[in-house]
PDB file of C-alpha atoms in Angstrom:
ATOM      1  CA  MET A   1     132.541  66.615 106.768  1.00 79.00           C
ATOM      2  CA  ASP A   2     136.263  65.007 106.147  1.00 89.00           C
ATOM      3  CA  THR A   3     135.591  61.962 106.956  1.00 92.00           C
ATOM      4  CA  GLN A   4     139.211  60.185 106.790  1.00 95.00           C
ATOM      5  CA  ALA A   5     140.455  62.865 108.672  1.00 96.00           C
ATOM      6  CA  PHE A   6     136.954  62.064 111.452  1.00 95.00           C
ATOM      7  CA  LEU A   7     137.849  58.442 111.651  1.00 98.00           C
ATOM      8  CA  ASP A   8     141.857  59.196 112.155  1.00 98.00           C
ATOM      9  CA  LYS A   9     140.293  61.266 115.010  1.00 98.00           C
ATOM     10  CA  VAL A  10     137.924  58.394 116.836  1.00 98.00           C
ATOM     11  CA  VAL A  11     140.840  56.111 116.424  1.00 99.00           C
ATOM     12  CA  THR A  12     143.535  58.349 117.959  1.00 99.00           C
ATOM     13  CA  LEU A  13     140.616  59.650 120.677  1.00 99.00           C
ATOM     14  CA  PHE A  14     139.835  55.740 122.156  1.00 99.00           C
ATOM     15  CA  LYS A  15     144.036  54.662 121.824  1.00 99.00           C
ATOM     16  CA  ASP A  16     144.556  57.831 124.431  1.00 98.00           C
ATOM     17  CA  GLU A  17     141.902  56.731 126.414  1.00 99.00           C
ATOM     18  CA  LEU A  18     142.164  52.939 126.393  1.00 99.00           C
ATOM     19  CA  ARG A  19     145.828  52.190 125.331  1.00 98.00           C
ATOM     20  CA  GLU A  20     146.433  48.845 126.671  1.00 98.00           C
ATOM     21  CA  ASN A  21     143.541  47.869 126.960  1.00 99.00           C
ATOM     22  CA  LEU A  22     141.834  48.771 123.338  1.00 99.00           C
ATOM     23  CA  LEU A  23     142.163  45.688 120.554  1.00 99.00           C
ATOM     24  CA  GLY A  24     140.362  46.831 117.581  1.00 99.00           C
ATOM     25  CA  ILE A  25     138.184  49.642 116.012  1.00 99.00           C
ATOM     26  CA  TYR A  26     136.047  48.602 113.597  1.00 99.00           C
ATOM     27  CA  LEU A  27     134.005  50.471 110.897  1.00 98.00           C
ATOM     28  CA  HIS A  28     130.530  48.429 110.322  1.00 97.00           C
ATOM     29  CA  GLY A  29     127.276  49.947 108.407  1.00 93.00           C
ATOM     30  CA  SER A  30     126.641  52.047 105.878  1.00 93.00           C
ATOM     31  CA  LEU A  31     129.835  53.648 105.670  1.00 96.00           C
ATOM     32  CA  ALA A  32     131.874  49.937 105.555  1.00 97.00           C
ATOM     33  CA  MET A  33     129.156  49.154 102.627  1.00 96.00           C
ATOM     34  CA  GLY A  34     129.280  51.399 100.542  1.00 93.00           C
ATOM     35  CA  CYS A  35     125.875  53.265 101.303  1.00 91.00           C
ATOM     36  CA  PHE A  36     126.688  55.721 103.199  1.00 91.00           C
ATOM     37  CA  ASN A  37     124.386  58.965 103.003  1.00 85.00           C
ATOM     38  CA  PRO A  38     126.358  62.498 104.635  1.00 83.00           C
ATOM     39  CA  THR A  39     123.143  63.974 105.647  1.00 82.00           C
ATOM     40  CA  LYS A  40     121.215  60.926 106.939  1.00 79.00           C
ATOM     41  CA  SER A  41     123.693  58.106 108.014  1.00 86.00           C
ATOM     42  CA  ASP A  42     125.478  57.670 111.615  1.00 92.00           C
ATOM     43  CA  ILE A  43     129.111  56.225 111.696  1.00 96.00           C
ATOM     44  CA  ASP A  44     128.877  52.771 113.329  1.00 97.00           C
ATOM     45  CA  PHE A  45     131.581  51.134 114.737  1.00 98.00           C
ATOM     46  CA  LEU A  46     132.997  48.111 117.473  1.00 99.00           C
ATOM     47  CA  ILE A  47     134.919  48.119 119.583  1.00 99.00           C
ATOM     48  CA  VAL A  48     136.934  45.918 121.070  1.00 99.00           C
ATOM     49  CA  VAL A  49     138.982  45.490 124.623  1.00 99.00           C
ATOM     50  CA  LYS A  50     141.001  42.981 126.850  1.00 99.00           C
ATOM     51  CA  GLU A  51     138.814  43.936 130.243  1.00 98.00           C
ATOM     52  CA  LYS A  52     135.991  45.512 132.028  1.00 98.00           C
ATOM     53  CA  LEU A  53     135.808  49.112 131.136  1.00 98.00           C
ATOM     54  CA  MET A  54     136.651  51.150 134.697  1.00 98.00           C
ATOM     55  CA  PRO A  55     133.877  54.082 135.729  1.00 97.00           C
ATOM     56  CA  ILE A  56     136.093  56.650 134.889  1.00 98.00           C
ATOM     57  CA  ASN A  57     136.543  55.198 131.246  1.00 98.00           C
ATOM     58  CA  ASN A  58     132.719  55.504 131.149  1.00 98.00           C
ATOM     59  CA  TYR A  59     132.461  58.742 132.416  1.00 98.00           C
ATOM     60  CA  ARG A  60     135.908  59.582 129.757  1.00 98.00           C
ATOM     61  CA  ILE A  61     134.434  57.883 127.051  1.00 99.00           C
ATOM     62  CA  THR A  62     130.495  59.106 127.061  1.00 98.00           C
ATOM     63  CA  LYS A  63     132.926  62.642 126.682  1.00 98.00           C
ATOM     64  CA  ILE A  64     134.580  61.497 124.052  1.00 98.00           C
ATOM     65  CA  ALA A  65     131.045  60.429 122.521  1.00 98.00           C
ATOM     66  CA  LEU A  66     129.300  63.678 123.096  1.00 97.00           C
ATOM     67  CA  SER A  67     131.973  65.802 121.250  1.00 97.00           C
ATOM     68  CA  LEU A  68     132.455  63.615 118.589  1.00 96.00           C
ATOM     69  CA  HIS A  69     128.750  63.764 118.128  1.00 94.00           C
ATOM     70  CA  ASP A  70     128.629  67.672 118.459  1.00 93.00           C
ATOM     71  CA  GLU A  71     131.457  67.510 115.210  1.00 92.00           C
ATOM     72  CA  MET A  72     129.685  65.405 113.030  1.00 89.00           C
ATOM     73  CA  THR A  73     126.276  66.931 113.196  1.00 84.00           C
ATOM     74  CA  LYS A  74     127.396  70.418 113.445  1.00 84.00           C
ATOM     75  CA  GLY A  75     126.793  70.663 109.446  1.00 74.00           C
ATOM     76  CA  THR A  76     124.030  68.919 107.630  1.00 73.00           C
ATOM     77  CA  ASN A  77     124.647  65.102 109.560  1.00 80.00           C
ATOM     78  CA  GLU A  78     121.305  64.863 112.059  1.00 74.00           C
ATOM     79  CA  ARG A  79     122.763  61.054 113.022  1.00 83.00           C
ATOM     80  CA  GLY A  80     125.846  61.437 114.693  1.00 89.00           C
ATOM     81  CA  ILE A  81     127.320  58.058 115.821  1.00 96.00           C
ATOM     82  CA  GLU A  82     127.208  54.701 116.865  1.00 97.00           C
ATOM     83  CA  PHE A  83     129.113  52.308 118.854  1.00 99.00           C
ATOM     84  CA  THR A  84     129.957  49.434 120.705  1.00 99.00           C
ATOM     85  CA  ILE A  85     132.630  48.501 123.208  1.00 99.00           C
ATOM     86  CA  ILE A  86     132.938  45.053 123.900  1.00 99.00           C
ATOM     87  CA  LEU A  87     134.964  42.381 125.631  1.00 99.00           C
ATOM     88  CA  GLU A  88     137.074  40.256 123.324  1.00 99.00           C
ATOM     89  CA  ASN A  89     135.635  37.192 125.408  1.00 98.00           C
ATOM     90  CA  TYR A  90     132.701  37.129 123.629  1.00 98.00           C
ATOM     91  CA  LEU A  91     133.946  36.799 120.186  1.00 98.00           C
ATOM     92  CA  THR A  92     136.248  33.928 121.085  1.00 97.00           C
ATOM     93  CA  SER A  93     133.295  32.506 122.705  1.00 96.00           C
ATOM     94  CA  PHE A  94     130.231  33.858 121.631  1.00 97.00           C
ATOM     95  CA  VAL A  95     127.426  34.573 123.440  1.00 96.00           C
ATOM     96  CA  TYR A  96     123.378  35.490 122.426  1.00 97.00           C
ATOM     97  CA  PRO A  97     122.580  38.099 123.777  1.00 97.00           C
ATOM     98  CA  THR A  98     125.786  39.156 123.784  1.00 98.00           C
ATOM     99  CA  PRO A  99     127.267  41.382 127.090  1.00 98.00           C
ATOM    100  CA  PHE A 100     128.586  44.865 126.230  1.00 99.00           C
ATOM    101  CA  GLU A 101     130.112  47.498 128.569  1.00 98.00           C
ATOM    102  CA  PHE A 102     129.282  50.396 126.768  1.00 99.00           C
ATOM    103  CA  HIS A 103     126.847  51.625 124.206  1.00 99.00           C
ATOM    104  CA  TYR A 104     126.360  55.584 122.634  1.00 98.00           C
ATOM    105  CA  SER A 105     123.961  55.925 120.025  1.00 96.00           C
ATOM    106  CA  ASP A 106     121.884  59.270 119.379  1.00 93.00           C
ATOM    107  CA  TYR A 107     118.836  57.845 120.437  1.00 92.00           C
ATOM    108  CA  HIS A 108     120.719  58.128 124.274  1.00 96.00           C
ATOM    109  CA  ARG A 109     122.354  61.442 123.744  1.00 96.00           C
ATOM    110  CA  GLU A 110     120.499  64.046 125.905  1.00 96.00           C
ATOM    111  CA  LYS A 111     120.460  60.984 128.906  1.00 98.00           C
ATOM    112  CA  TYR A 112     124.908  60.931 128.614  1.00 98.00           C
ATOM    113  CA  LEU A 113     124.331  65.152 128.730  1.00 97.00           C
ATOM    114  CA  ALA A 114     121.895  65.253 131.201  1.00 98.00           C
ATOM    115  CA  ASP A 115     122.948  62.659 133.693  1.00 97.00           C
ATOM    116  CA  GLU A 116     126.905  62.189 133.887  1.00 92.00           C
ATOM    117  CA  ASN A 117     126.495  58.684 135.798  1.00 94.00           C
ATOM    118  CA  TYR A 118     124.558  57.477 132.912  1.00 98.00           C
ATOM    119  CA  LEU A 119     125.228  54.207 130.989  1.00 98.00           C
ATOM    120  CA  CYS A 120     123.628  52.400 128.697  1.00 98.00           C
ATOM    121  CA  GLY A 121     126.162  49.132 129.233  1.00 98.00           C
ATOM    122  CA  GLY A 122     126.362  45.961 131.456  1.00 96.00           C
ATOM    123  CA  PHE A 123     123.691  44.241 130.133  1.00 96.00           C
ATOM    124  CA  GLU A 124     122.685  42.245 126.823  1.00 98.00           C
ATOM    125  CA  ASP A 125     121.524  43.549 123.440  1.00 96.00           C
ATOM    126  CA  GLU A 126     120.601  41.213 120.648  1.00 95.00           C
ATOM    127  CA  ASP A 127     121.342  43.371 118.229  1.00 94.00           C
ATOM    128  CA  LEU A 128     124.863  42.890 118.487  1.00 97.00           C
ATOM    129  CA  ALA A 129     124.848  39.807 116.845  1.00 98.00           C
ATOM    130  CA  SER A 130     124.255  41.330 113.278  1.00 97.00           C
ATOM    131  CA  GLN A 131     126.474  44.107 114.239  1.00 97.00           C
ATOM    132  CA  ILE A 132     129.167  41.927 115.012  1.00 98.00           C
ATOM    133  CA  VAL A 133     128.795  39.631 111.324  1.00 98.00           C
ATOM    134  CA  VAL A 134     128.593  42.923 109.244  1.00 98.00           C
ATOM    135  CA  ALA A 135     132.142  44.095 110.745  1.00 98.00           C
ATOM    136  CA  TYR A 136     133.295  40.652 110.434  1.00 98.00           C
ATOM    137  CA  GLU A 137     132.229  40.265 106.779  1.00 97.00           C
ATOM    138  CA  ARG A 138     132.077  43.513 105.495  1.00 97.00           C
ATOM    139  CA  GLY A 139     133.874  45.387 107.878  1.00 98.00           C
ATOM    140  CA  ILE A 140     136.538  47.865 107.802  1.00 98.00           C
ATOM    141  CA  ALA A 141     139.995  47.343 111.203  1.00 99.00           C
ATOM    142  CA  LEU A 142     140.434  51.653 111.519  1.00 99.00           C
ATOM    143  CA  TYR A 143     143.126  49.892 114.230  1.00 99.00           C
ATOM    144  CA  GLY A 144     144.082  46.513 114.777  1.00 98.00           C
ATOM    145  CA  GLU A 145     143.592  43.474 112.933  1.00 98.00           C
ATOM    146  CA  PRO A 146     140.751  41.895 110.841  1.00 98.00           C
ATOM    147  CA  LEU A 147     138.135  40.166 112.761  1.00 98.00           C
ATOM    148  CA  SER A 148     138.348  37.937 110.112  1.00 96.00           C
ATOM    149  CA  GLU A 149     141.967  37.327 110.885  1.00 97.00           C
ATOM    150  CA  LEU A 150     141.145  36.675 114.904  1.00 97.00           C
ATOM    151  CA  TYR A 151     137.915  35.134 115.526  1.00 97.00           C
ATOM    152  CA  GLU A 152     135.918  32.567 114.103  1.00 96.00           C
ATOM    153  CA  PRO A 153     133.094  33.399 112.478  1.00 96.00           C
ATOM    154  CA  ILE A 154     129.495  33.865 114.142  1.00 96.00           C
ATOM    155  CA  ASP A 155     127.094  30.879 113.773  1.00 96.00           C
ATOM    156  CA  SER A 156     124.282  31.945 111.054  1.00 95.00           C
ATOM    157  CA  LYS A 157     121.709  31.622 113.144  1.00 96.00           C
ATOM    158  CA  TYR A 158     122.532  33.722 115.786  1.00 97.00           C
ATOM    159  CA  TYR A 159     122.375  36.722 113.632  1.00 97.00           C
ATOM    160  CA  LEU A 160     119.269  35.392 111.738  1.00 96.00           C
ATOM    161  CA  ALA A 161     117.866  35.943 115.440  1.00 96.00           C
ATOM    162  CA  SER A 162     119.560  39.147 116.012  1.00 95.00           C
ATOM    163  CA  ILE A 163     117.975  40.807 112.398  1.00 95.00           C
ATOM    164  CA  LEU A 164     114.263  38.525 113.098  1.00 94.00           C
ATOM    165  CA  GLN A 165     114.084  40.879 116.439  1.00 89.00           C
ATOM    166  CA  ASP A 166     114.419  44.071 114.431  1.00 82.00           C
ATOM    167  CA  VAL A 167     110.981  43.376 111.686  1.00 85.00           C
ATOM    168  CA  GLU A 168     109.102  40.875 114.671  1.00 81.00           C
ATOM    169  CA  GLY A 169     105.613  42.246 115.294  1.00 72.00           C
ATOM    170  CA  CYS A 170     106.449  45.268 112.859  1.00 72.00           C
ATOM    171  CA  ALA A 171     102.781  45.516 111.336  1.00 65.00           C
ATOM    172  CA  GLU A 172     101.045  45.936 114.816  1.00 67.00           C
ATOM    173  CA  GLU A 173     103.502  48.730 115.409  1.00 68.00           C
ATOM    174  CA  ILE A 174     102.618  50.285 112.150  1.00 66.00           C
ATOM    175  CA  ALA A 175      99.147  50.295 113.027  1.00 61.00           C
ATOM    176  CA  ASP A 176      99.863  51.216 116.449  1.00 63.00           C
ATOM    177  CA  ASN A 177     101.988  54.035 117.676  1.00 55.00           C
ATOM    178  CA  PRO A 178     105.106  52.650 115.732  1.00 52.00           C
ATOM    179  CA  PRO A 179     108.244  53.662 117.723  1.00 47.00           C
ATOM    180  CA  ALA A 180     110.329  56.328 116.541  1.00 52.00           C
ATOM    181  CA  TYR A 181     112.565  54.918 114.874  1.00 50.00           C
ATOM    182  CA  LEU A 182     110.782  52.528 112.586  1.00 59.00           C
ATOM    183  CA  THR A 183     109.546  54.286 110.221  1.00 80.00           C
ATOM    184  CA  PRO A 184     107.890  53.690 106.572  1.00 85.00           C
ATOM    185  CA  MET A 185     111.383  53.564 105.344  1.00 88.00           C
ATOM    186  CA  TYR A 186     113.462  51.241 107.461  1.00 86.00           C
ATOM    187  CA  LEU A 187     110.995  49.169 108.278  1.00 90.00           C
ATOM    188  CA  THR A 188     110.625  48.405 104.596  1.00 93.00           C
ATOM    189  CA  LEU A 189     114.517  47.875 103.744  1.00 94.00           C
ATOM    190  CA  ASN A 190     115.087  45.775 106.619  1.00 93.00           C
ATOM    191  CA  LEU A 191     112.375  43.083 106.062  1.00 96.00           C
ATOM    192  CA  CYS A 192     114.255  43.774 102.683  1.00 98.00           C
ATOM    193  CA  ARG A 193     117.350  42.856 104.115  1.00 96.00           C
ATOM    194  CA  VAL A 194     116.091  40.117 106.398  1.00 97.00           C
ATOM    195  CA  LEU A 195     114.672  38.030 103.347  1.00 98.00           C
ATOM    196  CA  TYR A 196     117.310  38.684 101.301  1.00 98.00           C
ATOM    197  CA  PHE A 197     119.882  36.540 103.802  1.00 98.00           C
ATOM    198  CA  ILE A 198     117.076  34.068 104.499  1.00 97.00           C
ATOM    199  CA  LYS A 199     116.887  33.048 100.520  1.00 97.00           C
ATOM    200  CA  GLU A 200     120.563  33.725  99.271  1.00 97.00           C
ATOM    201  CA  GLY A 201     122.468  34.229 102.666  1.00 96.00           C
ATOM    202  CA  LYS A 202     124.153  37.386 101.408  1.00 97.00           C
ATOM    203  CA  VAL A 203     124.758  40.334 104.607  1.00 97.00           C
ATOM    204  CA  SER A 204     123.280  43.155 103.222  1.00 97.00           C
ATOM    205  CA  SER A 205     122.739  47.014 103.955  1.00 96.00           C
ATOM    206  CA  LYS A 206     119.452  48.631 103.838  1.00 93.00           C
ATOM    207  CA  GLN A 207     120.558  49.974 100.215  1.00 96.00           C
ATOM    208  CA  GLU A 208     121.364  46.204  99.252  1.00 97.00           C
ATOM    209  CA  GLY A 209     118.266  44.700 100.853  1.00 98.00           C
ATOM    210  CA  GLY A 210     116.358  47.258  99.002  1.00 98.00           C
ATOM    211  CA  GLU A 211     117.657  47.007  95.284  1.00 98.00           C
ATOM    212  CA  TRP A 212     117.516  42.901  95.596  1.00 99.00           C
ATOM    213  CA  GLY A 213     113.860  43.708  96.509  1.00 99.00           C
ATOM    214  CA  LEU A 214     113.232  45.435  93.192  1.00 99.00           C
ATOM    215  CA  ASN A 215     114.831  42.188  91.531  1.00 98.00           C
ATOM    216  CA  ASN A 216     112.950  39.535  93.589  1.00 99.00           C
ATOM    217  CA  LEU A 217     109.569  40.299  94.755  1.00 99.00           C
ATOM    218  CA  PRO A 218     106.231  41.479  93.369  1.00 98.00           C
ATOM    219  CA  GLN A 219     106.178  44.319  90.923  1.00 98.00           C
ATOM    220  CA  ALA A 220     103.089  45.332  93.102  1.00 98.00           C
ATOM    221  CA  PHE A 221     105.809  46.831  95.885  1.00 98.00           C
ATOM    222  CA  HIS A 222     108.245  48.235  93.570  1.00 98.00           C
ATOM    223  CA  PRO A 223     107.173  51.893  93.456  1.00 96.00           C
ATOM    224  CA  LEU A 224     106.854  51.447  97.508  1.00 96.00           C
ATOM    225  CA  ILE A 225     110.694  50.189  98.166  1.00 97.00           C
ATOM    226  CA  LYS A 226     111.427  52.994  95.177  1.00 96.00           C
ATOM    227  CA  GLN A 227     110.269  55.193  97.343  1.00 93.00           C
ATOM    228  CA  CYS A 228     111.759  54.252 100.551  1.00 93.00           C
ATOM    229  CA  LEU A 229     115.669  53.450  98.428  1.00 94.00           C
ATOM    230  CA  ASN A 230     115.035  57.274  97.344  1.00 92.00           C
ATOM    231  CA  GLU A 231     114.180  58.675 100.895  1.00 89.00           C
ATOM    232  CA  TYR A 232     116.948  56.378 102.317  1.00 89.00           C
ATOM    233  CA  THR A 233     119.598  57.832  99.499  1.00 86.00           C
ATOM    234  CA  ASP A 234     117.916  61.424  99.160  1.00 79.00           C
ATOM    235  CA  VAL A 235     118.565  60.980  95.369  1.00 49.00           C
ATOM    236  CA  THR A 236     118.030  64.775  95.519  1.00 50.00           C
ATOM    237  CA  GLY A 237     120.098  65.758  97.692  1.00 51.00           C
ATOM    238  CA  ASN A 238     118.909  68.431  99.318  1.00 52.00           C
ATOM    239  CA  GLY A 239     116.835  66.479 101.671  1.00 48.00           C
ATOM    240  CA  GLU A 240     113.417  66.368  99.599  1.00 48.00           C
ATOM    241  CA  ALA A 241     113.542  63.042  99.940  1.00 45.00           C
ATOM    242  CA  GLU A 242     112.975  63.305 104.029  1.00 55.00           C
ATOM    243  CA  HIS A 243     109.772  62.529 105.506  1.00 59.00           C
ATOM    244  CA  SER A 244     108.130  60.624 102.513  1.00 66.00           C
ATOM    245  CA  ILE A 245     104.295  60.271 103.159  1.00 77.00           C
ATOM    246  CA  VAL A 246     104.074  56.097 102.199  1.00 80.00           C
ATOM    247  CA  ASP A 247     100.820  54.666 101.719  1.00 83.00           C
ATOM    248  CA  LEU A 248      99.455  52.915 105.711  1.00 83.00           C
ATOM    249  CA  GLN A 249      97.508  50.800 103.581  1.00 87.00           C
ATOM    250  CA  SER A 250     100.434  49.758 101.385  1.00 90.00           C
ATOM    251  CA  LEU A 251     102.896  49.638 103.623  1.00 90.00           C
ATOM    252  CA  LEU A 252     100.775  46.977 106.070  1.00 89.00           C
ATOM    253  CA  ALA A 253     100.235  44.764 102.573  1.00 93.00           C
ATOM    254  CA  PHE A 254     104.241  44.530 102.134  1.00 95.00           C
ATOM    255  CA  ALA A 255     105.012  44.089 105.989  1.00 92.00           C
ATOM    256  CA  ASP A 256     102.363  41.467 105.763  1.00 92.00           C
ATOM    257  CA  TYR A 257     103.378  39.705 102.491  1.00 96.00           C
ATOM    258  CA  MET A 258     107.313  40.016 103.964  1.00 96.00           C
ATOM    259  CA  ILE A 259     106.542  38.269 107.291  1.00 93.00           C
ATOM    260  CA  ARG A 260     104.656  35.472 105.417  1.00 95.00           C
ATOM    261  CA  GLU A 261     107.681  35.008 103.188  1.00 97.00           C
ATOM    262  CA  ILE A 262     110.227  35.373 106.215  1.00 96.00           C
ATOM    263  CA  ASN A 263     108.422  32.494 108.039  1.00 94.00           C
ATOM    264  CA  GLN A 264     107.985  30.060 104.349  1.00 96.00           C
ATOM    265  CA  ASN A 265     111.312  30.462 104.196  1.00 95.00           C
ATOM    266  CA  LEU A 266     112.548  29.810 107.438  1.00 93.00           C
ATOM    267  CA  SER A 267     110.637  26.598 107.656  1.00 87.00           C
ATOM    268  CA  LEU A 268     112.607  25.484 104.841  1.00 82.00           C
ATOM    269  CA  HIS A 269     115.672  25.972 106.878  1.00 69.00           C
TER     270      HIS A 269
END
């Protein structure tokens, strides 16, 4: 897939749909941070609008999202796109958890396909704070001025709260029926980047978090971190690292250690 051509298409479609209501489209996530895996990574972006969306906008944006997702997953990519549309006033006067107008991801795809009136939107999301901060600090403006030139930065306490809620209770979830997204790779690298931020204040990708972990965490955990990094980057280039088997006890020991470290370092702030 020609990634730049795909991003250009994203911009064109949303400009045509939202017109003067569109203020900006901001790439964040792995593609913005230089660690995009064409087979495993989704393309994440944030859309900022002036005014609330009308039902007809939601209907047509759903069609746009499904079409873009299908185009991206025609080849080897299995994740597609993920994006959220938010109102500008929540950037000028930040609210946590943050309200949003519309959200699309692979998780919601079947629901959007099954029900033309389905909408993931109109409520609040704790995850948005971390996505906005990444878009602000490391994102790429696909359309509009960079966020850092338009708005004040979000207080780091909201970013921290957002990334912490993503790993809360993770040790228990590993042992008892973890949700589908909570793969060993996702959990391991996320725990690394949470501790990385708490210790050094660095907003990082999963890959950068894992690389930091190899340089800063006990040697005993290096095999697990390396295995998860290999799965994330798919170093073989042929998908062989996908769904690698991780020893449950090693994963639990790592999670317990990291949660203790996170809590101890939080107490120092």
